[in-house]
Amino acid sequence: MSHSPRLLIAGAALAATALLAGCSSGGAASSTDGSGGSDGAGQKLAMVGLYAAPYTDGVADGAKAAADLDGAEFTQYGPVTLDPNKAISDFQNAVAAGATGVLVQAFPGDLWVAPIKKATGVGVTVATSDVPSVGSGALTNVGPQKVAMGAALADEYIKQLPEDATGIIVPGICVAGLRSLTAPIEGFTTRMEQERPGIDVIEAEVTAGDPPSNFAAWQRIQAKYPDALGFVGACDQDLTNMVKMKQQAGGDFLIGVTAGGDDPVAAKSIAGGEMVGAVTQRPWLQGYVGMRLIANTAFRDAAQPEGWINTGFDIVTPDNAEEIASLLEDPAVAQKTFEALGDTMVDDADALASEHPVDYLTESDGIDTENPMP
Amino acid sequence: MAQSSPLLGATEPAPAHGDAAASSSAPTTASGSGGGPGRGRSKGLIVRRMDEIRVLGVLVVLVVIVTVFHPQFLSIASIANITQQASFFGIIALGMVFLLSMGELDLSVGGNFAFCAMVVALLVQSGVNPWLAALAAVAVGGCLGALNALLSNALRVPIIVISLGTLAAYRGASLIISGAGSVSGGDPDDPFFAVLGGSIGGIPALSIAFLVLTIILTFVYTKTSFGFAVRAVGSNPHAARLSGYPINRIRITVGALVGVLCGISGILSFAFFQASDPAVGTGYELLVVAAAVIGGTTLSGGRGSVVGAALGALIVSVINGALTAFGVSANYAGFVTGLVIVGAVALDSVLKRRKRP
């Protein structure tokens, strides 16, 4: 039976595998740059991202820069969309493929505990970026103070709202209940209550993850609250959609996002002045610090710092949008901006690493935590 | 390559029609060209299983190719990973073979899986014995699967239409009961986690469960009157109805079977991760159908292979593992998997047209 579907499928699968085998050494996701040292020569380092996004790519750029310092091979993995099972599969496959160190955006943290434990049990060094996995064996976590991000954005709103202003501000969240999204909104709400008691930040409306549905959601929300003083988003895709929503609605309400500033195109759009601001979580710095600490442990037997290292964030406003967009666009600019700060953080990592609070993402009294600046 | 007709086989002794329907190219009798009866039976078995053997061949060749470039791909740890990753959606694919054989498709399996995993996690967190919690979760999964079929019967629409709604409803329900967050709990040293989430002789318990279920469901599909009825309904629903098959009841039973397998996979997921999250099982709809179709199950009904689906799941998992081994971006995984599915469906359609008189 020469025309069996399985036989022809086999051919397709084998051809695909051969093609990928042929192109993998030059693939964009994998690289070895021998410009640095050689402690990691012949070693593999990897990163598993949450999903494909400029933010994730920025973290990978920083991690690659750190891997290059040791001459290690670096590969970026992760699902295209939010898919924890796929992310964990990629992590397991990376470990099986011989990675000696892996930087992971471990969402949801609980689900990663067992796989990371298994990997660290066989000697793989694992650290987490952004989302921690407490109790997993990934001792180091790097990332910004999420609550402080929202509070800092609220400060930008407050600059434009009179002290006696009254009304409501409507938050929107694309994944209801997701800690890393609700925490900045909590920070925003708390700061607004403190500084503008006449303004009520109401319970968050649910938007959507995919851009078209997200835009439709913001149109619906604006129509539902036509007299709102402002709206605040929590997801990357909110940024351009909220600008479009405001342009179509034609109101003078305020808009801003407690994320979104990691996409250079979106960051540039803030320069137009439609938006109060957005937040960039310094992805390059997260990746650089996280991977350098992994390399120190994996290649030089240094003890892995135990705790959370605050890599900070920046508020993107119309005044600095172009400047921040340039460092998001070009890893070389990001390296020039953040490398020295990153090296300092690595050198002082043991002192900087703070004990994981019960939930550092939502620790309200952490709002005024110092935001390290380059 | 005449397609076997399960319905015609209904008048024949069960073993003959059972095997015939298990493979598209299988003759109904073992004809030896020489040698004794034993040799003839062996040859007949090989002929009947030729499709599965080819899929197995594909799997082996894939592994060999990857191993040539990356020897560690054949390490015990790597094999354990691949079989374990295939098990989560492969177990559900075993049930999907039954549903596809009836000409039906359930798109809610990912949501059902997530809901069951969340049910067992919440019950364990609240102090319920893990084994009892697991039983409850499997029962819930069965009910959700049966609900799809019940609604399909009541509204007289295909299950795929119902599951377009329930796929969101089931996942939404897991968000609601979990408060949209992860849930963990239970004593890691409890035998439930140690056995179901651990390994036996270096082989993940998940993979062992996958193998055992493959054997059981292959028997059910090929050797029982229920399996025969499933294929008969898919092969020619009108004739099956005239022959007295209780089509609605069979549909509910198969829906429940798929749901039970979602439940089993869900509890195994919880046992391994010792946690659950509403986002688990995202995209399983695609992987489950991909595994079944790559394994030789037709979307139009009447024909399928449980063993093929298991091998299909392993192929999907190997492709993903190979992409990682080669250091290729995960973006290619979806692309390659999608190409294989489209190719399988297109070829299936071409071959079917060729068979028509």
mmCIF file of N, CA, C and O in Angstrom, chain A residues 87-157:
data_model
loop_
_atom_site.group_PDB
_atom_site.id
_atom_site.type_symbol
_atom_site.label_atom_id
_atom_site.label_comp_id
_atom_site.label_asym_id
_atom_site.label_seq_id
_atom_site.Cartn_x
_atom_site.Cartn_y
_atom_site.Cartn_z
ATOM 1 N N ALA A 87 5.100 25.203 28.052
ATOM 2 C CA ALA A 87 6.294 25.823 28.640
ATOM 3 C C ALA A 87 7.056 24.801 29.490
ATOM 4 O O ALA A 87 8.290 24.711 29.407
ATOM 5 N N ILE A 88 6.321 24.030 30.272
ATOM 6 C CA ILE A 88 6.975 23.030 31.118
ATOM 7 C C ILE A 88 7.604 21.929 30.267
ATOM 8 O O ILE A 88 8.709 21.453 30.548
ATOM 9 N N SER A 89 6.918 21.539 29.201
ATOM 10 C CA SER A 89 7.496 20.544 28.284
ATOM 11 C C SER A 89 8.802 21.058 27.691
ATOM 12 O O SER A 89 9.797 20.326 27.606
ATOM 13 N N ASP A 90 8.800 22.332 27.277
ATOM 14 C CA ASP A 90 10.024 22.911 26.713
ATOM 15 C C ASP A 90 11.141 22.915 27.742
ATOM 16 O O ASP A 90 12.304 22.643 27.419
ATOM 17 N N PHE A 91 10.781 23.216 28.971
ATOM 18 C CA PHE A 91 11.781 23.223 30.057
ATOM 19 C C PHE A 91 12.368 21.825 30.238
ATOM 20 O O PHE A 91 13.596 21.653 30.304
ATOM 21 N N GLN A 92 11.495 20.835 30.300
ATOM 22 C CA GLN A 92 11.971 19.452 30.491
ATOM 23 C C GLN A 92 12.843 19.009 29.313
ATOM 24 O O GLN A 92 13.867 18.349 29.509
ATOM 25 N N ASN A 93 12.413 19.389 28.105
ATOM 26 C CA ASN A 93 13.192 19.014 26.930
ATOM 27 C C ASN A 93 14.551 19.712 26.920
ATOM 28 O O ASN A 93 15.559 19.135 26.506
ATOM 29 N N ALA A 94 14.570 20.974 27.361
ATOM 30 C CA ALA A 94 15.838 21.713 27.405
ATOM 31 C C ALA A 94 16.802 21.051 28.383
ATOM 32 O O ALA A 94 17.998 20.922 28.100
ATOM 33 N N VAL A 95 16.271 20.627 29.514
ATOM 34 C CA VAL A 95 17.119 19.948 30.507
ATOM 35 C C VAL A 95 17.618 18.619 29.940
ATOM 36 O O VAL A 95 18.805 18.280 30.053
ATOM 37 N N ALA A 96 16.718 17.887 29.302
ATOM 38 C CA ALA A 96 17.114 16.603 28.703
ATOM 39 C C ALA A 96 18.137 16.805 27.592
ATOM 40 O O ALA A 96 18.970 15.932 27.338
ATOM 41 N N ALA A 97 18.060 17.972 26.929
ATOM 42 C CA ALA A 97 19.003 18.250 25.838
ATOM 43 C C ALA A 97 20.359 18.715 26.353
ATOM 44 O O ALA A 97 21.257 19.008 25.572
ATOM 45 N N GLY A 98 20.493 18.820 27.660
ATOM 46 C CA GLY A 98 21.812 19.090 28.232
ATOM 47 C C GLY A 98 22.042 20.492 28.758
ATOM 48 O O GLY A 98 23.188 20.866 29.027
ATOM 49 N N ALA A 99 20.968 21.271 28.916
ATOM 50 C CA ALA A 99 21.149 22.622 29.462
ATOM 51 C C ALA A 99 21.628 22.521 30.908
ATOM 52 O O ALA A 99 21.078 21.755 31.699
ATOM 53 N N THR A 100 22.648 23.292 31.225
ATOM 54 C CA THR A 100 23.167 23.255 32.597
ATOM 55 C C THR A 100 22.566 24.356 33.453
ATOM 56 O O THR A 100 22.693 24.326 34.679
ATOM 57 N N GLY A 101 21.942 25.333 32.806
ATOM 58 C CA GLY A 101 21.277 26.400 33.538
ATOM 59 C C GLY A 101 20.088 26.909 32.744
ATOM 60 O O GLY A 101 20.158 27.021 31.518
ATOM 61 N N VAL A 102 18.976 27.162 33.422
ATOM 62 C CA VAL A 102 17.765 27.618 32.728
ATOM 63 C C VAL A 102 17.133 28.766 33.512
ATOM 64 O O VAL A 102 16.933 28.670 34.730
ATOM 65 N N LEU A 103 16.827 29.838 32.794
ATOM 66 C CA LEU A 103 16.078 30.957 33.364
ATOM 67 C C LEU A 103 14.620 30.780 32.932
ATOM 68 O O LEU A 103 14.343 30.611 31.742
ATOM 69 N N VAL A 104 13.705 30.825 33.891
ATOM 70 C CA VAL A 104 12.310 30.475 33.607
ATOM 71 C C VAL A 104 11.359 31.576 34.050
ATOM 72 O O VAL A 104 11.512 32.122 35.141
ATOM 73 N N GLN A 105 10.401 31.901 33.196
ATOM 74 C CA GLN A 105 9.277 32.740 33.623
ATOM 75 C C GLN A 105 8.202 31.756 34.091
ATOM 76 O O GLN A 105 7.391 31.276 33.299
ATOM 77 N N ALA A 106 8.239 31.447 35.367
ATOM 78 C CA ALA A 106 7.534 30.275 35.894
ATOM 79 C C ALA A 106 6.073 30.571 36.246
ATOM 80 O O ALA A 106 5.693 30.556 37.419
ATOM 81 N N PHE A 107 5.277 30.767 35.234
ATOM 82 C CA PHE A 107 3.846 30.957 35.484
ATOM 83 C C PHE A 107 3.071 29.692 35.126
ATOM 84 O O PHE A 107 3.278 29.150 34.049
ATOM 85 N N PRO A 108 2.178 29.256 35.974
ATOM 86 C CA PRO A 108 1.957 29.653 37.362
ATOM 87 C C PRO A 108 2.964 28.955 38.274
ATOM 88 O O PRO A 108 3.285 27.780 38.071
ATOM 89 N N GLY A 109 3.445 29.674 39.262
ATOM 90 C CA GLY A 109 4.550 29.197 40.083
ATOM 91 C C GLY A 109 4.325 27.821 40.679
ATOM 92 O O GLY A 109 5.232 26.988 40.693
ATOM 93 N N ASP A 110 3.100 27.571 41.153
ATOM 94 C CA ASP A 110 2.817 26.273 41.794
ATOM 95 C C ASP A 110 3.032 25.101 40.838
ATOM 96 O O ASP A 110 3.474 24.027 41.229
ATOM 97 N N LEU A 111 2.679 25.319 39.589
ATOM 98 C CA LEU A 111 2.760 24.234 38.606
ATOM 99 C C LEU A 111 4.213 23.882 38.263
ATOM 100 O O LEU A 111 4.496 22.795 37.773
ATOM 101 N N TRP A 112 5.110 24.843 38.519
ATOM 102 C CA TRP A 112 6.520 24.636 38.158
ATOM 103 C C TRP A 112 7.329 23.981 39.270
ATOM 104 O O TRP A 112 8.494 23.618 39.055
ATOM 105 N N VAL A 113 6.752 23.861 40.450
ATOM 106 C CA VAL A 113 7.529 23.383 41.594
ATOM 107 C C VAL A 113 8.129 22.000 41.314
ATOM 108 O O VAL A 113 9.352 21.794 41.440
ATOM 109 N N ALA A 114 7.297 21.055 40.918
ATOM 110 C CA ALA A 114 7.795 19.680 40.705
ATOM 111 C C ALA A 114 8.801 19.598 39.557
ATOM 112 O O ALA A 114 9.876 18.997 39.720
ATOM 113 N N PRO A 115 8.517 20.184 38.383
ATOM 114 C CA PRO A 115 9.504 20.084 37.295
ATOM 115 C C PRO A 115 10.843 20.739 37.637
ATOM 116 O O PRO A 115 11.903 20.202 37.295
ATOM 117 N N ILE A 116 10.806 21.889 38.320
ATOM 118 C CA ILE A 116 12.079 22.551 38.671
ATOM 119 C C ILE A 116 12.828 21.731 39.715
ATOM 120 O O ILE A 116 14.047 21.568 39.646
ATOM 121 N N LYS A 117 12.088 21.190 40.677
ATOM 122 C CA LYS A 117 12.732 20.343 41.696
ATOM 123 C C LYS A 117 13.467 19.181 41.034
ATOM 124 O O LYS A 117 14.589 18.833 41.407
ATOM 125 N N LYS A 118 12.801 18.587 40.069
ATOM 126 C CA LYS A 118 13.405 17.441 39.380
ATOM 127 C C LYS A 118 14.685 17.872 38.664
ATOM 128 O O LYS A 118 15.689 17.155 38.686
ATOM 129 N N ALA A 119 14.640 19.038 38.035
ATOM 130 C CA ALA A 119 15.818 19.517 37.289
ATOM 131 C C ALA A 119 16.958 19.880 38.242
ATOM 132 O O ALA A 119 18.116 19.498 38.008
ATOM 133 N N THR A 120 16.643 20.601 39.298
ATOM 134 C CA THR A 120 17.710 20.978 40.228
ATOM 135 C C THR A 120 18.260 19.734 40.932
ATOM 136 O O THR A 120 19.419 19.707 41.328
ATOM 137 N N GLY A 121 17.422 18.723 41.047
ATOM 138 C CA GLY A 121 17.866 17.474 41.663
ATOM 139 C C GLY A 121 18.955 16.768 40.868
ATOM 140 O O GLY A 121 19.722 15.981 41.425
ATOM 141 N N VAL A 122 19.013 17.037 39.572
ATOM 142 C CA VAL A 122 20.072 16.415 38.758
ATOM 143 C C VAL A 122 21.169 17.424 38.428
ATOM 144 O O VAL A 122 21.962 17.216 37.504
ATOM 145 N N GLY A 123 21.185 18.531 39.182
ATOM 146 C CA GLY A 123 22.319 19.451 39.077
ATOM 147 C C GLY A 123 22.141 20.632 38.146
ATOM 148 O O GLY A 123 23.092 21.378 37.904
ATOM 149 N N VAL A 124 20.942 20.802 37.600
ATOM 150 C CA VAL A 124 20.709 21.955 36.718
ATOM 151 C C VAL A 124 20.430 23.184 37.583
ATOM 152 O O VAL A 124 19.670 23.115 38.544
ATOM 153 N N THR A 125 21.039 24.310 37.224
ATOM 154 C CA THR A 125 20.804 25.544 37.958
ATOM 155 C C THR A 125 19.615 26.271 37.336
ATOM 156 O O THR A 125 19.603 26.514 36.130
ATOM 157 N N VAL A 126 18.645 26.590 38.155
ATOM 158 C CA VAL A 126 17.430 27.238 37.645
ATOM 159 C C VAL A 126 17.167 28.512 38.448
ATOM 160 O O VAL A 126 17.275 28.518 39.674
ATOM 161 N N ALA A 127 16.843 29.578 37.745
ATOM 162 C CA ALA A 127 16.395 30.817 38.387
ATOM 163 C C ALA A 127 15.128 31.263 37.675
ATOM 164 O O ALA A 127 14.856 30.844 36.542
ATOM 165 N N THR A 128 14.346 32.077 38.350
ATOM 166 C CA THR A 128 13.099 32.540 37.737
ATOM 167 C C THR A 128 13.167 34.035 37.460
ATOM 168 O O THR A 128 13.802 34.794 38.180
ATOM 169 N N SER A 129 12.496 34.416 36.396
ATOM 170 C CA SER A 129 12.399 35.817 36.013
ATOM 171 C C SER A 129 10.936 36.215 36.068
ATOM 172 O O SER A 129 10.071 35.497 35.554
ATOM 173 N N ASP A 130 10.668 37.340 36.690
ATOM 174 C CA ASP A 130 9.315 37.882 36.784
ATOM 175 C C ASP A 130 8.423 37.088 37.728
ATOM 176 O O ASP A 130 8.099 37.536 38.807
ATOM 177 N N VAL A 131 8.043 35.882 37.317
ATOM 178 C CA VAL A 131 7.137 35.076 38.147
ATOM 179 C C VAL A 131 7.951 34.048 38.939
ATOM 180 O O VAL A 131 8.605 33.194 38.337
ATOM 181 N N PRO A 132 7.944 34.103 40.258
ATOM 182 C CA PRO A 132 8.724 33.150 41.051
ATOM 183 C C PRO A 132 8.005 31.812 41.204
ATOM 184 O O PRO A 132 6.796 31.720 40.976
ATOM 185 N N SER A 133 8.754 30.800 41.597
ATOM 186 C CA SER A 133 8.166 29.508 41.941
ATOM 187 C C SER A 133 8.741 29.117 43.287
ATOM 188 O O SER A 133 9.733 28.386 43.374
ATOM 189 N N VAL A 134 8.109 29.639 44.314
ATOM 190 C CA VAL A 134 8.633 29.474 45.676
ATOM 191 C C VAL A 134 8.585 27.998 46.093
ATOM 192 O O VAL A 134 7.570 27.328 45.892
ATOM 193 N N GLY A 135 9.694 27.527 46.632
ATOM 194 C CA GLY A 135 9.765 26.143 47.101
ATOM 195 C C GLY A 135 10.157 25.158 46.035
ATOM 196 O O GLY A 135 10.150 23.947 46.251
ATOM 197 N N SER A 136 10.544 25.666 44.869
ATOM 198 C CA SER A 136 10.834 24.765 43.755
ATOM 199 C C SER A 136 12.282 24.341 43.678
ATOM 200 O O SER A 136 12.612 23.365 43.024
ATOM 201 N N GLY A 137 13.170 25.134 44.276
ATOM 202 C CA GLY A 137 14.595 24.885 44.081
ATOM 203 C C GLY A 137 15.221 25.919 43.168
ATOM 204 O O GLY A 137 16.436 25.961 43.013
ATOM 205 N N ALA A 138 14.375 26.745 42.539
ATOM 206 C CA ALA A 138 14.887 27.908 41.797
ATOM 207 C C ALA A 138 15.076 29.011 42.843
ATOM 208 O O ALA A 138 14.144 29.735 43.169
ATOM 209 N N LEU A 139 16.278 29.086 43.376
ATOM 210 C CA LEU A 139 16.489 29.916 44.567
ATOM 211 C C LEU A 139 16.411 31.410 44.269
ATOM 212 O O LEU A 139 15.972 32.199 45.101
ATOM 213 N N THR A 140 16.858 31.798 43.084
ATOM 214 C CA THR A 140 16.908 33.218 42.770
ATOM 215 C C THR A 140 15.736 33.625 41.885
ATOM 216 O O THR A 140 15.394 32.919 40.933
ATOM 217 N N ASN A 141 15.132 34.751 42.221
ATOM 218 C CA ASN A 141 14.101 35.330 41.363
ATOM 219 C C ASN A 141 14.481 36.773 41.068
ATOM 220 O O ASN A 141 14.894 37.506 41.969
ATOM 221 N N VAL A 142 14.378 37.157 39.803
ATOM 222 C CA VAL A 142 14.642 38.545 39.430
ATOM 223 C C VAL A 142 13.382 39.144 38.834
ATOM 224 O O VAL A 142 12.636 38.459 38.128
ATOM 225 N N GLY A 143 13.135 40.402 39.114
ATOM 226 C CA GLY A 143 11.946 41.050 38.564
ATOM 227 C C GLY A 143 11.628 42.332 39.312
ATOM 228 O O GLY A 143 12.250 42.634 40.331
ATOM 229 N N PRO A 144 10.669 43.077 38.805
ATOM 230 C CA PRO A 144 10.312 44.336 39.447
ATOM 231 C C PRO A 144 9.325 44.143 40.588
ATOM 232 O O PRO A 144 8.753 43.064 40.741
ATOM 233 N N GLN A 145 9.124 45.188 41.367
ATOM 234 C CA GLN A 145 8.117 45.179 42.419
ATOM 235 C C GLN A 145 6.773 45.507 41.745
ATOM 236 O O GLN A 145 6.523 46.637 41.348
ATOM 237 N N LYS A 146 5.930 44.532 41.630
ATOM 238 C CA LYS A 146 4.708 44.694 40.836
ATOM 239 C C LYS A 146 3.773 45.752 41.409
ATOM 240 O O LYS A 146 3.161 46.522 40.674
ATOM 241 N N VAL A 147 3.616 45.752 42.706
ATOM 242 C CA VAL A 147 2.710 46.724 43.318
ATOM 243 C C VAL A 147 3.227 48.148 43.089
ATOM 244 O O VAL A 147 2.466 49.067 42.771
ATOM 245 N N ALA A 148 4.540 48.300 43.207
ATOM 246 C CA ALA A 148 5.134 49.621 43.029
ATOM 247 C C ALA A 148 4.942 50.128 41.599
ATOM 248 O O ALA A 148 4.823 51.337 41.375
ATOM 249 N N MET A 149 4.899 49.216 40.636
ATOM 250 C CA MET A 149 4.672 49.627 39.249
ATOM 251 C C MET A 149 3.345 50.360 39.125
ATOM 252 O O MET A 149 3.248 51.425 38.498
ATOM 253 N N GLY A 150 2.302 49.781 39.735
ATOM 254 C CA GLY A 150 0.981 50.408 39.668
ATOM 255 C C GLY A 150 0.946 51.726 40.418
ATOM 256 O O GLY A 150 0.339 52.712 39.963
ATOM 257 N N ALA A 151 1.632 51.762 41.564
ATOM 258 C CA ALA A 151 1.646 52.996 42.359
ATOM 259 C C ALA A 151 2.353 54.114 41.592
ATOM 260 O O ALA A 151 1.914 55.269 41.612
ATOM 261 N N ALA A 152 3.453 53.767 40.923
ATOM 262 C CA ALA A 152 4.195 54.780 40.162
ATOM 263 C C ALA A 152 3.362 55.308 38.993
ATOM 264 O O ALA A 152 3.416 56.501 38.669
ATOM 265 N N LEU A 153 2.589 54.430 38.367
ATOM 266 C CA LEU A 153 1.716 54.909 37.288
ATOM 267 C C LEU A 153 0.627 55.820 37.854
ATOM 268 O O LEU A 153 0.277 56.836 37.244
ATOM 269 N N ALA A 154 0.124 55.462 39.035
ATOM 270 C CA ALA A 154 -0.893 56.312 39.674
ATOM 271 C C ALA A 154 -0.344 57.711 39.917
ATOM 272 O O ALA A 154 -1.069 58.715 39.767
ATOM 273 N N ASP A 155 0.925 57.801 40.255
ATOM 274 C CA ASP A 155 1.548 59.115 40.464
ATOM 275 C C ASP A 155 1.449 59.979 39.201
ATOM 276 O O ASP A 155 1.263 61.197 39.280
ATOM 277 N N GLU A 156 1.587 59.338 38.056
ATOM 278 C CA GLU A 156 1.467 60.085 36.790
ATOM 279 C C GLU A 156 0.031 60.567 36.569
ATOM 280 O O GLU A 156 -0.189 61.664 36.070
ATOM 281 N N TYR A 157 -0.943 59.746 36.944
ATOM 282 C CA TYR A 157 -2.353 60.163 36.835
ATOM 283 C C TYR A 157 -2.603 61.346 37.778
ATOM 284 O O TYR A 157 -3.283 62.309 37.428
#
